[in-house]
Short mmCIF file of C-alpha atoms in Angstrom, two decimals:
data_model
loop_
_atom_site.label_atom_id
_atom_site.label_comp_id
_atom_site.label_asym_id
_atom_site.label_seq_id
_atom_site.Cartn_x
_atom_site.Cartn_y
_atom_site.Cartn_z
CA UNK Q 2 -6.86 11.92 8.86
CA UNK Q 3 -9.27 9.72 10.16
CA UNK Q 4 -10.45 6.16 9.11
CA UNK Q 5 -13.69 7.27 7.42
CA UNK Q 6 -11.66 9.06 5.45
CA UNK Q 7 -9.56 7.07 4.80
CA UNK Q 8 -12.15 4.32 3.82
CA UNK Q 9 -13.95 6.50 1.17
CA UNK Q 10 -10.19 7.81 -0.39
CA UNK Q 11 -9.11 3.76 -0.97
CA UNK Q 12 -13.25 2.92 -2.06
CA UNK Q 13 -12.64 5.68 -4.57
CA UNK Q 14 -9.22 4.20 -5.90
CA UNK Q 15 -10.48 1.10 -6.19
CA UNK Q 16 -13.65 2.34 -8.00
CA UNK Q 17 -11.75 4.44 -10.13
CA UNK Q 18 -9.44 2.07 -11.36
CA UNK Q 19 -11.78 -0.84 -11.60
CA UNK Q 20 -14.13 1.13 -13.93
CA UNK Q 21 -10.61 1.92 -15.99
CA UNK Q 22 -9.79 -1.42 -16.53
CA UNK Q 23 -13.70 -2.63 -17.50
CA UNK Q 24 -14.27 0.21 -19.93
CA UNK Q 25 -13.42 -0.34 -23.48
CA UNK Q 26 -11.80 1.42 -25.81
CA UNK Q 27 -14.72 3.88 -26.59
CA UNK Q 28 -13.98 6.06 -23.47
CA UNK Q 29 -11.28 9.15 -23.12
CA UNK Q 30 -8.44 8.96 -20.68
CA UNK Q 31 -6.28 12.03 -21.47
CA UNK Q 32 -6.89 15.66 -20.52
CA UNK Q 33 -7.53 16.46 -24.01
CA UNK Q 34 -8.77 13.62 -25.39
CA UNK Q 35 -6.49 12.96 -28.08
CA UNK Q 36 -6.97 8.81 -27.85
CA UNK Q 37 -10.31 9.36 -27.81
CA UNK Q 38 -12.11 6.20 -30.00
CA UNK Q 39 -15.68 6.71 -28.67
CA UNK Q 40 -18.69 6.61 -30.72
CA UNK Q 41 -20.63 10.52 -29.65
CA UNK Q 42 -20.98 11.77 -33.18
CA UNK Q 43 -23.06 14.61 -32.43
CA UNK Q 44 -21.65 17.91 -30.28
CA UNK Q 45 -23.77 17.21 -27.28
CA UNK Q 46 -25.10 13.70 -26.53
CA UNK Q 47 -29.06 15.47 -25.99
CA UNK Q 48 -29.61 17.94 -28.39
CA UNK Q 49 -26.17 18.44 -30.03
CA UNK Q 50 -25.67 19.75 -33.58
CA UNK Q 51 -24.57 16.31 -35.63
CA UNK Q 52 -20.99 15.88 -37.27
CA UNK Q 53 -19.96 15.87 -40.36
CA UNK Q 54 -18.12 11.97 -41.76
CA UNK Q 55 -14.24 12.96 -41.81
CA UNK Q 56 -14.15 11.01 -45.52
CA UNK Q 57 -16.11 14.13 -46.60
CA UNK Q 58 -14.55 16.60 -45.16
CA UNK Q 59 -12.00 17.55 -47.92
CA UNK Q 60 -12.89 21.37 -47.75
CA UNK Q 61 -11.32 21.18 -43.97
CA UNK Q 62 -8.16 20.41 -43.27
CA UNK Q 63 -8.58 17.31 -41.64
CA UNK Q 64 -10.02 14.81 -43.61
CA UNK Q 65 -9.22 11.29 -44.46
CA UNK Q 66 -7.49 12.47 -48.13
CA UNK Q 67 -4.82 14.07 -46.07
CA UNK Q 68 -4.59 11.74 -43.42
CA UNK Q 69 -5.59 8.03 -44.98
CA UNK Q 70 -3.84 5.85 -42.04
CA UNK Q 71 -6.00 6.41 -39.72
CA UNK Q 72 -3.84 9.30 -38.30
CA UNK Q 73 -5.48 11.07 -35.01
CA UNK Q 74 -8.63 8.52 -35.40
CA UNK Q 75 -10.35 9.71 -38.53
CA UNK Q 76 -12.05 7.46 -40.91
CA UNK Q 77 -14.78 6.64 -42.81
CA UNK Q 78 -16.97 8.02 -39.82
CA UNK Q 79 -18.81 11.01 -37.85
CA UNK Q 80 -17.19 10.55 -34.41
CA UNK Q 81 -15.63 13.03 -32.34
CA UNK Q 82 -11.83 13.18 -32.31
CA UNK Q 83 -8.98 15.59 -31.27
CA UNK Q 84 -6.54 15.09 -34.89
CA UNK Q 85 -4.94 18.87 -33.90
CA UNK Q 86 -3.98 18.55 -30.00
CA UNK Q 87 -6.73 21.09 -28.97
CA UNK Q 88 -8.36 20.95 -25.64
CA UNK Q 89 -11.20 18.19 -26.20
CA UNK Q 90 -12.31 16.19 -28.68
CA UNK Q 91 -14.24 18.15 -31.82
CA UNK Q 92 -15.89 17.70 -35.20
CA UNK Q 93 -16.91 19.63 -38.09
CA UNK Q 94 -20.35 20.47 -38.17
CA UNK Q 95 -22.38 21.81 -41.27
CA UNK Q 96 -21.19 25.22 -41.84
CA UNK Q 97 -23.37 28.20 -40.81
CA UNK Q 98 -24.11 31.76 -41.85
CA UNK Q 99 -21.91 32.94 -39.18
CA UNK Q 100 -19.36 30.94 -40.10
CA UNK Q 101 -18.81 28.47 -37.91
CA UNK Q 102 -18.06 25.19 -39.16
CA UNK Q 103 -17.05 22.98 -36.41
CA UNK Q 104 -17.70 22.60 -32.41
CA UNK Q 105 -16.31 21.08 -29.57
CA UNK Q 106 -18.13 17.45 -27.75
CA UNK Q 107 -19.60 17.21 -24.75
CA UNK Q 108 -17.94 14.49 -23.26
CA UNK Q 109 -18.20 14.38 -19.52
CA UNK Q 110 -16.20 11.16 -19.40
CA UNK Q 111 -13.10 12.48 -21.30
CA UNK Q 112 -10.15 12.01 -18.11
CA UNK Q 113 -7.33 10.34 -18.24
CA UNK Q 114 -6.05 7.67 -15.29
CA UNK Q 115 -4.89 9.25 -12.27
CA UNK Q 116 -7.69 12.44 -12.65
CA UNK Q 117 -9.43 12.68 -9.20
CA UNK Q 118 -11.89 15.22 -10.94
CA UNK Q 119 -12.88 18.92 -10.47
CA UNK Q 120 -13.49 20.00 -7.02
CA UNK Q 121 -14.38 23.22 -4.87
CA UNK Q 122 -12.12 25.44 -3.92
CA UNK Q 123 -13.75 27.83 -0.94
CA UNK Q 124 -10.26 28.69 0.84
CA UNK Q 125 -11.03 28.20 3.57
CA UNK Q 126 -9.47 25.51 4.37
CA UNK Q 127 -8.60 24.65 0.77
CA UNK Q 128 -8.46 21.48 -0.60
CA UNK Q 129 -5.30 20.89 -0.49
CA UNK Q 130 -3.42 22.36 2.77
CA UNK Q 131 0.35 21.74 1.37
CA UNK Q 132 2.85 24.13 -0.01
CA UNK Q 133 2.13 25.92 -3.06
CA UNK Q 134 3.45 28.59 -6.16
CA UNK Q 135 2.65 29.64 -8.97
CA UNK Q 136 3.78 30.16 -12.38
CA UNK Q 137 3.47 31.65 -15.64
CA UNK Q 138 4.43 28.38 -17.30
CA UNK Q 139 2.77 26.11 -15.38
CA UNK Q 140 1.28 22.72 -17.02
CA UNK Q 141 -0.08 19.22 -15.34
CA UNK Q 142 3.26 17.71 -15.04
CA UNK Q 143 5.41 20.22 -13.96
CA UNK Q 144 2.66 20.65 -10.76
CA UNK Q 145 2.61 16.97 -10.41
CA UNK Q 146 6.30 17.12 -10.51
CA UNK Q 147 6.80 20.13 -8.20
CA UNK Q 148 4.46 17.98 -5.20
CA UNK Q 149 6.18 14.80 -5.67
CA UNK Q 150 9.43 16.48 -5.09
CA UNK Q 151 8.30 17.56 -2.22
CA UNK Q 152 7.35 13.96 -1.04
CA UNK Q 153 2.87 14.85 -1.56
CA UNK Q 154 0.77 12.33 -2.75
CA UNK Q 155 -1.94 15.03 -4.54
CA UNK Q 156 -1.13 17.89 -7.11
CA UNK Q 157 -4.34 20.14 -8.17
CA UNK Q 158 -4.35 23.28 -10.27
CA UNK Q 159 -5.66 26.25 -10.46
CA UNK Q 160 -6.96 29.49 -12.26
CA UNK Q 161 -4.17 28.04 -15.11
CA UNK Q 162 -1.40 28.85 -12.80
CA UNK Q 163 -1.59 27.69 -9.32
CA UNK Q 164 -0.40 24.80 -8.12
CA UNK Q 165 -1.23 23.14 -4.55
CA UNK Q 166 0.47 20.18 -2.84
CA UNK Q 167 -1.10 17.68 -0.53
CA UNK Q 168 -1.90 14.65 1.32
CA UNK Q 169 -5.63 15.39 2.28
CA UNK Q 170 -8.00 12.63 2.01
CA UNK Q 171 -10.72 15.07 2.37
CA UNK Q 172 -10.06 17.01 -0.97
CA UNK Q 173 -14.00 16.72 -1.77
CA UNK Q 174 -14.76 18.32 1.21
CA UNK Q 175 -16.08 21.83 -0.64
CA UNK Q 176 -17.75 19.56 -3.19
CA UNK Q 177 -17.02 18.12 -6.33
CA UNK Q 178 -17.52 20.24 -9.51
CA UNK Q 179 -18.38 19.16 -13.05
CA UNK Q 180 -15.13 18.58 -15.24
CA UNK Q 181 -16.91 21.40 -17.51
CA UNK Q 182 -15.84 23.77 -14.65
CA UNK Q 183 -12.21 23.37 -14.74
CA UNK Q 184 -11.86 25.02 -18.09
CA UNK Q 185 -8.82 26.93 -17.74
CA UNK Q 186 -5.92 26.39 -19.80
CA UNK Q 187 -2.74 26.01 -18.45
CA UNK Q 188 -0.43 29.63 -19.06
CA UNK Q 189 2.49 26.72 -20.02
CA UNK Q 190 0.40 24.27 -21.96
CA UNK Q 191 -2.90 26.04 -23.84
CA UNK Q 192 -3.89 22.27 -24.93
CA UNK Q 193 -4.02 21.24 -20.87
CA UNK Q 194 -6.90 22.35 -18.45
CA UNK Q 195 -5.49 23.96 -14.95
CA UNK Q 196 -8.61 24.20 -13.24
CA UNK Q 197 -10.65 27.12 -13.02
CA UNK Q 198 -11.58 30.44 -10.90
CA UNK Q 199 -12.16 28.94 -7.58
CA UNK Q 200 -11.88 24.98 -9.04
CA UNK Q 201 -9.22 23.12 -8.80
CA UNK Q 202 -8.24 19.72 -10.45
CA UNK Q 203 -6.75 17.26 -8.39
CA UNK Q 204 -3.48 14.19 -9.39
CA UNK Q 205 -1.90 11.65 -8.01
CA UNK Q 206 1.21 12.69 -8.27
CA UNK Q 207 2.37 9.14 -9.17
CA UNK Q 208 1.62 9.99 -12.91
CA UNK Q 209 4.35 10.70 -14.81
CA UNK Q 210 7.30 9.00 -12.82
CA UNK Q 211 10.26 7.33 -14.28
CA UNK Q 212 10.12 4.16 -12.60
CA UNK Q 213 8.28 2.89 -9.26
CA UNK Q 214 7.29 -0.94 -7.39
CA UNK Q 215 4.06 -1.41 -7.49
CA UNK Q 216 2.42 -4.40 -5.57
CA UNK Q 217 -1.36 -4.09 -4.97
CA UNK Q 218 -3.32 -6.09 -7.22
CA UNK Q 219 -4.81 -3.12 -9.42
CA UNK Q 220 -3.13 -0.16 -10.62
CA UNK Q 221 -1.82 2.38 -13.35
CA UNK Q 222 1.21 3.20 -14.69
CA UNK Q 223 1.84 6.07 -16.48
CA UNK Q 224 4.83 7.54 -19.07
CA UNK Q 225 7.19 9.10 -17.74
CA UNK Q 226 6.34 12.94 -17.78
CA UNK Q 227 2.62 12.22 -18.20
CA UNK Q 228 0.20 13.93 -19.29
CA UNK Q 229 3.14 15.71 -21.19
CA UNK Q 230 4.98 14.64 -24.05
CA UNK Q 231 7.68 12.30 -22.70
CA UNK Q 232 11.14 13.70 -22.97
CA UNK Q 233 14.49 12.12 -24.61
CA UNK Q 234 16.82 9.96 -22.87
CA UNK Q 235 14.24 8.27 -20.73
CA UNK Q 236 15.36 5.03 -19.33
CA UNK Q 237 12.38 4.08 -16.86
CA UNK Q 238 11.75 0.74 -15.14
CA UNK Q 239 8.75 -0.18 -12.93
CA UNK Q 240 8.28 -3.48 -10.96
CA UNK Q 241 4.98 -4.83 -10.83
CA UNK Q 242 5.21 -8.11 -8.48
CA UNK Q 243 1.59 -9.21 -7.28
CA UNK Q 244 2.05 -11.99 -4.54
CA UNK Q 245 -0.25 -15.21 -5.07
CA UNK Q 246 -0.79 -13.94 -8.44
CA UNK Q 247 -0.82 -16.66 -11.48
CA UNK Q 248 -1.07 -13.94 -14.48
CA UNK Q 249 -1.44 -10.01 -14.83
CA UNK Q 250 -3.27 -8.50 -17.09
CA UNK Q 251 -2.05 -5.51 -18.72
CA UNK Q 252 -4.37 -2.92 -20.62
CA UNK Q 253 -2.88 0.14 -22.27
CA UNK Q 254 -5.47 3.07 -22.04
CA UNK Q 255 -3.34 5.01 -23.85
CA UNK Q 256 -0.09 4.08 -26.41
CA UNK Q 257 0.79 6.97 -28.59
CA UNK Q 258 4.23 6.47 -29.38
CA UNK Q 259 5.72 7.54 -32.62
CA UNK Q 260 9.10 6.38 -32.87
CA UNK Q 261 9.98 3.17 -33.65
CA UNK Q 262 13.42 3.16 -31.80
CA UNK Q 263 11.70 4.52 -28.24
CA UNK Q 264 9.98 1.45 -27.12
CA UNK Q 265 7.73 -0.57 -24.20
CA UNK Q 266 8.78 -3.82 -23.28
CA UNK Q 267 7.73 -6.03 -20.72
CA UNK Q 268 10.72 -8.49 -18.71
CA UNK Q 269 10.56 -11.31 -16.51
CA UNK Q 270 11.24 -10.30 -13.06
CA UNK Q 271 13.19 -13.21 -12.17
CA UNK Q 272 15.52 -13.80 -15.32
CA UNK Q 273 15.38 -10.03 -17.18
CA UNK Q 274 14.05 -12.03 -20.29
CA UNK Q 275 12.79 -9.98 -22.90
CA UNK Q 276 9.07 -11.27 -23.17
CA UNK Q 277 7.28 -8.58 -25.48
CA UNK Q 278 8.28 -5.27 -27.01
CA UNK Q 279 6.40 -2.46 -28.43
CA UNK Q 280 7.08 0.50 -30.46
CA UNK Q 281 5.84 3.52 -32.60
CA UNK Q 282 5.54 0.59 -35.38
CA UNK Q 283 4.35 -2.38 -33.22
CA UNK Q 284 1.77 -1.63 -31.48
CA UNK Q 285 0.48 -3.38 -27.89
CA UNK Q 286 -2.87 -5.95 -28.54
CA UNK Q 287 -6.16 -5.10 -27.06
CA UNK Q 288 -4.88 -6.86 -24.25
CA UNK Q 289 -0.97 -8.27 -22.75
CA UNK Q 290 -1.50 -11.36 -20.23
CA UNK Q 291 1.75 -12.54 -18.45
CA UNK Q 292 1.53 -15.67 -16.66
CA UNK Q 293 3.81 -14.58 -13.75
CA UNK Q 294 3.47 -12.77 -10.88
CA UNK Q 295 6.53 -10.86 -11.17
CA UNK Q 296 7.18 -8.20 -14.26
CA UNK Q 297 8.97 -5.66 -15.30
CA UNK Q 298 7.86 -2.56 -17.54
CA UNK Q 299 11.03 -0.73 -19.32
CA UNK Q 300 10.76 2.46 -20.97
CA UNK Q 301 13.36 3.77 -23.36
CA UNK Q 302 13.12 6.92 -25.15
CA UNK Q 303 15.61 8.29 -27.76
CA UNK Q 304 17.03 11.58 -28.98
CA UNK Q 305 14.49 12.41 -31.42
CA UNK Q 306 10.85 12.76 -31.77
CA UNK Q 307 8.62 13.06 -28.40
CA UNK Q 308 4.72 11.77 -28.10
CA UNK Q 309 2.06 11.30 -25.23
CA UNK Q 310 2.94 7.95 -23.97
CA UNK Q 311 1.00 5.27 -22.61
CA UNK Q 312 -1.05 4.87 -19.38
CA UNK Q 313 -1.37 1.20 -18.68
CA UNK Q 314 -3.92 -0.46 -16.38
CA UNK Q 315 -2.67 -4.12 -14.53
CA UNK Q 316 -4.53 -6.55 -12.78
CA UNK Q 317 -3.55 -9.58 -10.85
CA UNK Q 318 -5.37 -12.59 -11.38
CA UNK Q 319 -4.83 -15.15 -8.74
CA UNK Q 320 -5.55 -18.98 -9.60
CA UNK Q 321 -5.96 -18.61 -13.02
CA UNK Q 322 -3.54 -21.08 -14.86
CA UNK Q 323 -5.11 -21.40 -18.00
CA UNK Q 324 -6.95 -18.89 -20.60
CA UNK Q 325 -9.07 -21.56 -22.04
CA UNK Q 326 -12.23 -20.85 -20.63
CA UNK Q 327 -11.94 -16.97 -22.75
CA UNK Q 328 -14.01 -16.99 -25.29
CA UNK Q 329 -12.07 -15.07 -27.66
CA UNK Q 330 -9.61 -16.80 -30.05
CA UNK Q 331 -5.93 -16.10 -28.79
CA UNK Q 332 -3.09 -17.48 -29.23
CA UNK Q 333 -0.40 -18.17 -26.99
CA UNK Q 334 3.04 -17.45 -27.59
CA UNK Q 335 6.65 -18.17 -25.98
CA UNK Q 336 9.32 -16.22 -24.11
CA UNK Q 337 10.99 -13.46 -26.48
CA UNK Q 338 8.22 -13.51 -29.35
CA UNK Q 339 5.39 -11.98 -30.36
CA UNK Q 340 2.04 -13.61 -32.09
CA UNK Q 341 0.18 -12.55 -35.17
CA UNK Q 342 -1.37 -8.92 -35.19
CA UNK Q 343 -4.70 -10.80 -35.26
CA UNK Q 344 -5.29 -11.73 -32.43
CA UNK Q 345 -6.95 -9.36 -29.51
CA UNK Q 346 -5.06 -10.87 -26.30
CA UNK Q 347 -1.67 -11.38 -26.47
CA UNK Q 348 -0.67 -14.43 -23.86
CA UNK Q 349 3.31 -14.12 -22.68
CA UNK Q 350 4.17 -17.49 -20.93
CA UNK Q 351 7.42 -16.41 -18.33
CA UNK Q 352 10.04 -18.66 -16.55
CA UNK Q 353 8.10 -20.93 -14.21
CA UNK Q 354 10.82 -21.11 -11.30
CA UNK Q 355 12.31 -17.72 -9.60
CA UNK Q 356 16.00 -20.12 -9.01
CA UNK Q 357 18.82 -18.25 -9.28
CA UNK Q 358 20.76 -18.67 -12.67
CA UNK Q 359 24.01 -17.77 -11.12
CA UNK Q 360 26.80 -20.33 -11.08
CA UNK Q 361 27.28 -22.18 -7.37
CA UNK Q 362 30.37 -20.61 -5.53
CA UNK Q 363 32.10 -24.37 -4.87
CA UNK Q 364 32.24 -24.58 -8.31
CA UNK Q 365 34.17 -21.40 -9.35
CA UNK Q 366 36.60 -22.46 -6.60
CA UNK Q 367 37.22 -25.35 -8.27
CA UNK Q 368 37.37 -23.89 -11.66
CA UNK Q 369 39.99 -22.07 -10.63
CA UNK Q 370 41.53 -24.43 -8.81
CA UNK Q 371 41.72 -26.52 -11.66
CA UNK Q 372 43.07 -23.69 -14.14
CA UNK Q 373 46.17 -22.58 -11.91
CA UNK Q 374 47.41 -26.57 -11.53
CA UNK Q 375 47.50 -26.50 -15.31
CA UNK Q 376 49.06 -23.44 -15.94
CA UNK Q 377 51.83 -24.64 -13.28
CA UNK Q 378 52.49 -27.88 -14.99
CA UNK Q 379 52.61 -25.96 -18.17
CA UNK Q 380 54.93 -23.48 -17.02
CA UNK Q 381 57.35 -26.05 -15.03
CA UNK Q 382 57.28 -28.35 -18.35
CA UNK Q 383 59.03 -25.26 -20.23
CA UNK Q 384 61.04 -24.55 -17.61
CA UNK Q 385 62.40 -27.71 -17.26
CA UNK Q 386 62.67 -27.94 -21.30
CA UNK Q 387 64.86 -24.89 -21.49
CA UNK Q 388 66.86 -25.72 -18.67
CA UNK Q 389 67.82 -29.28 -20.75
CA UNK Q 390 68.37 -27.54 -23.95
CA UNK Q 391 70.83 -24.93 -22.77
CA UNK Q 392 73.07 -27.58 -21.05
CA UNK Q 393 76.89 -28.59 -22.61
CA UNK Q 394 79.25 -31.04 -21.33
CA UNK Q 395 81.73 -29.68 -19.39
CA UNK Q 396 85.67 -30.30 -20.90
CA UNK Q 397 87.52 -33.16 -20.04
CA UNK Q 398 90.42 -31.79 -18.94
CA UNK Q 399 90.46 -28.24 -18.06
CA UNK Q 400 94.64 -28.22 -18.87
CA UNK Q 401 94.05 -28.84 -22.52
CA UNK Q 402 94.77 -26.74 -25.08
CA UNK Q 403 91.22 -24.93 -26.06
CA UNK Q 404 92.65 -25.87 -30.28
CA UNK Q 405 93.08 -29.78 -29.16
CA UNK Q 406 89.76 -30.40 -27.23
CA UNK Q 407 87.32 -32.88 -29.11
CA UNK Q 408 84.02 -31.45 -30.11
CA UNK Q 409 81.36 -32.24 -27.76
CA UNK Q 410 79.03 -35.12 -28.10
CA UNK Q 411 75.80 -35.17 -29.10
CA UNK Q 412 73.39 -35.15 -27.00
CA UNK Q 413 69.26 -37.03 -28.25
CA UNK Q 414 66.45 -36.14 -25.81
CA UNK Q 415 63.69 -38.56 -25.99
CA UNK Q 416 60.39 -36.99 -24.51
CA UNK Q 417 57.43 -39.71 -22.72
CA UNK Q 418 54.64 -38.60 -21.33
CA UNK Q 419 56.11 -39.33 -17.34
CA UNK Q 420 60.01 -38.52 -17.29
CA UNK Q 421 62.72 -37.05 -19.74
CA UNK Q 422 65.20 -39.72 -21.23
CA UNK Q 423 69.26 -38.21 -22.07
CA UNK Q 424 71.57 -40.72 -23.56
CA UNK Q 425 74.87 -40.41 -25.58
CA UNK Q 426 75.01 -41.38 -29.07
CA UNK Q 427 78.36 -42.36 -30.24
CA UNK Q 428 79.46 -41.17 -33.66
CA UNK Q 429 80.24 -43.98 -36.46
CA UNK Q 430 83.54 -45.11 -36.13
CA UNK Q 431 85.95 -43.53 -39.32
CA UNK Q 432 89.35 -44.17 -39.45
CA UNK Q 433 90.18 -43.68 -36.27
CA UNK Q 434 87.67 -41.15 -35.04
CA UNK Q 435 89.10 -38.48 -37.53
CA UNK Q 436 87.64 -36.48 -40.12
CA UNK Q 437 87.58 -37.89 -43.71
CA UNK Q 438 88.82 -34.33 -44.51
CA UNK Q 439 92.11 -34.17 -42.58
CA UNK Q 440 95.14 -36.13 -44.61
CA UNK Q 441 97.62 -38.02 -43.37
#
């Protein structure tokens, strides 16, 4: 591979994921355009047949009667959406003789993060020169899945059930197709496009990992199992640690997750604190700044329902220590809490210092240290009390008759703090030392 190559692949990248994080929210990143929140309200942007406002739609089945939260993106508009899960974004258009009452949008832009694009495929070499198979159930992931296995960096799919594996910088060496080209569905996944006949669309095969390190300044992270719908039991961490970096930005290009016990959070690398959490109910701001250079994004998914995800863009920003000079109102918030839903940039303020919280070693010695000498004192105190209490005076005169010995004396212990007292204590004199009882 040589450098040239090598220079356009990482100018590409960078280009990619630059334009990712500057777009706004109008602009598709999923195969089939589900998130898509664009503005094209007409099926073609030159020349297209215009779309019909979802709020009067109610002879359809998707309208805003039937789906009033928003559900999907419909509204009180004419813009293209995806509500069903079908292969690009559609609307309903006004009904014709032949019937048809809705088309699909022309939206060249509709990719998700991660899409290289449509390319060439002439064989000869083809674009990707790794192992391959095929399959009669194949989808995006379980390609991407198949070539990171084997330890590629690039999945791409074919005729809807090809898959191809490789490391080639070069992929755009046949030429790059339009996305309109790669129309295919894939045989395991009709809502996913797996290339076409002789076009092939090309991963990274970094999407849809559970857990990674990340450390250049830009990049994505995806859901685990992206672009499919995550599974259950996902337990996913990925640490993003950007040196010289005094806040990363996070931008979610895509959060569709409908659960409110799976959740995103994002930790402080150093301590594991819990800095902000989202779910199918709370849902990530516009924007998630963390003033620290060293986070971690955790991923838990439970038993139940299953959704797209989230494909989030980060971006170091070195030097920054303040958001002041932003323009738009914010506000910031501390570690472990979330601000109000109004604002549009969420600022997380992390621990300052990366010292270790764990307890010096000296001073667990002496700890314990400390603890056994007590419990030895303790224990020799008891001892030494039980030894006293058990004691009798021995008889005076070991000839005596057992029936003529005098009771023992008794014996008063008197406890201080530094020694153990024993003294006698002489009964009251009565007649002779005997026992008011006895007669004469």
């Amino acid at each position: 591979m040589g450098s040239r190559s090598l220079v356009r692949e990482s100018t590409r990248v960078a280009l990619l994921i630059i334009e990712l994080i500057s777009v706004s929210v109008a602009e598709c990143y999923t195969v089939t355009g589900a998130d898509y929140r664009g503005f094209q309200n007409q099926t073609s942007q030159q020349g297209g047949k215009p779309c019909l406002y979802w709020n009067e739609t109610f002879q359809h089945p998707y309208n805003t009667n039937k789906y009033p939260n928003g559900e999907g993106g419909l509204g009180n508009h004419n813009y293209c959406r995806n509500p069903d899960g079908d292969v690009r974004p559609w609307c309903y258009i006004v009904e014709y003789e032949d019937g048809v009452y809705w088309k699909y949008c022309d939206i060249p832009t509709c990719h998700m993060p991660g899409y290289l694009g449509c390319f060439k495929d002439n064989g000869d070499p083809p674009p990707l020169s790794g192992i391959s198979e095929t399959s009669n159930k194949l989808t995006i992931q379980t390609c991407i899945n198949f070539c990171r296995s084997k330890r590629f960096k690039l999945a791409g799919m074919e005729s809807g059930y090809a898959c191809f594996c490789g490391n080639d910088a070069d992929y755009w060496k046949h030429g790059e197709a339009n996305s309109t080209e790669c129309n295919q569905v894939c045989f395991g996944n009709h809502t996913q496009l797996c290339g076409g006949d002789g076009r092939i669309n090309i991963f990274d095969t970094l999407i849809g990992s559970c857990g990674g390190n990340y450390s250049a300044d830009i990049g994505i992270i995806y859901s685990p199992d992206f672009p499919d719908n995550y599974a259950n039991g996902r337990v996913c961490y990925w640490t993003i640690q950007v040196s010289g970096a005094s806040m990363i930005q996070f931008h979610f290009a895509l959060f569709d997750i409908r659960d409110a016990s799976d959740m995103v959070e994002f930790l402080d690398g150093y301590s594991n604190e819990v800095l902000a959490r989202f779910d199918g109910r709370n849902r990530p701001y516009d924007s998630v700044n963390v003033s620290a250079s060293f986070v971690i994004l955790y991923f838990y998914s439970d038993g139940a329902n299953r959704a797209d995800g989230f494909a989030v863009l980060y971006k170091g920003e070195p030097g920054k220590n303040s958001p002041n000079t932003l323009d738009t109102i914010t506000e910031r918030v501390g570690p472990g809490t979330i601000g109000a839903r109004s604002s549009k940039i969420l600022y997380i303020t992390a621990s300052p210092s990366q010292s270790n919280p764990n307890m010096p070693v000296w001073t667990i010695y002496a700890l314990a240290g400390l603890l056994t000498l007590t419990a030895i004192v303790m224990v020799s105190k008891i001892l030494l009390h039980l030894t006293v209490k058990s004691r009798r005076i021995p008889a005076q005169d070991s000839s005596e008759d057992c029936s003529q010995s005098s009771p023992s004396e008794p014996w008063v212990i008197t406890y201080k703090p530094s020694t153990i007292l024993f003294f006698k204590k002489k009964l009251k004199e009565q007649q002779g030392d005997r026992s008011p009882l006895v007669g004469d």
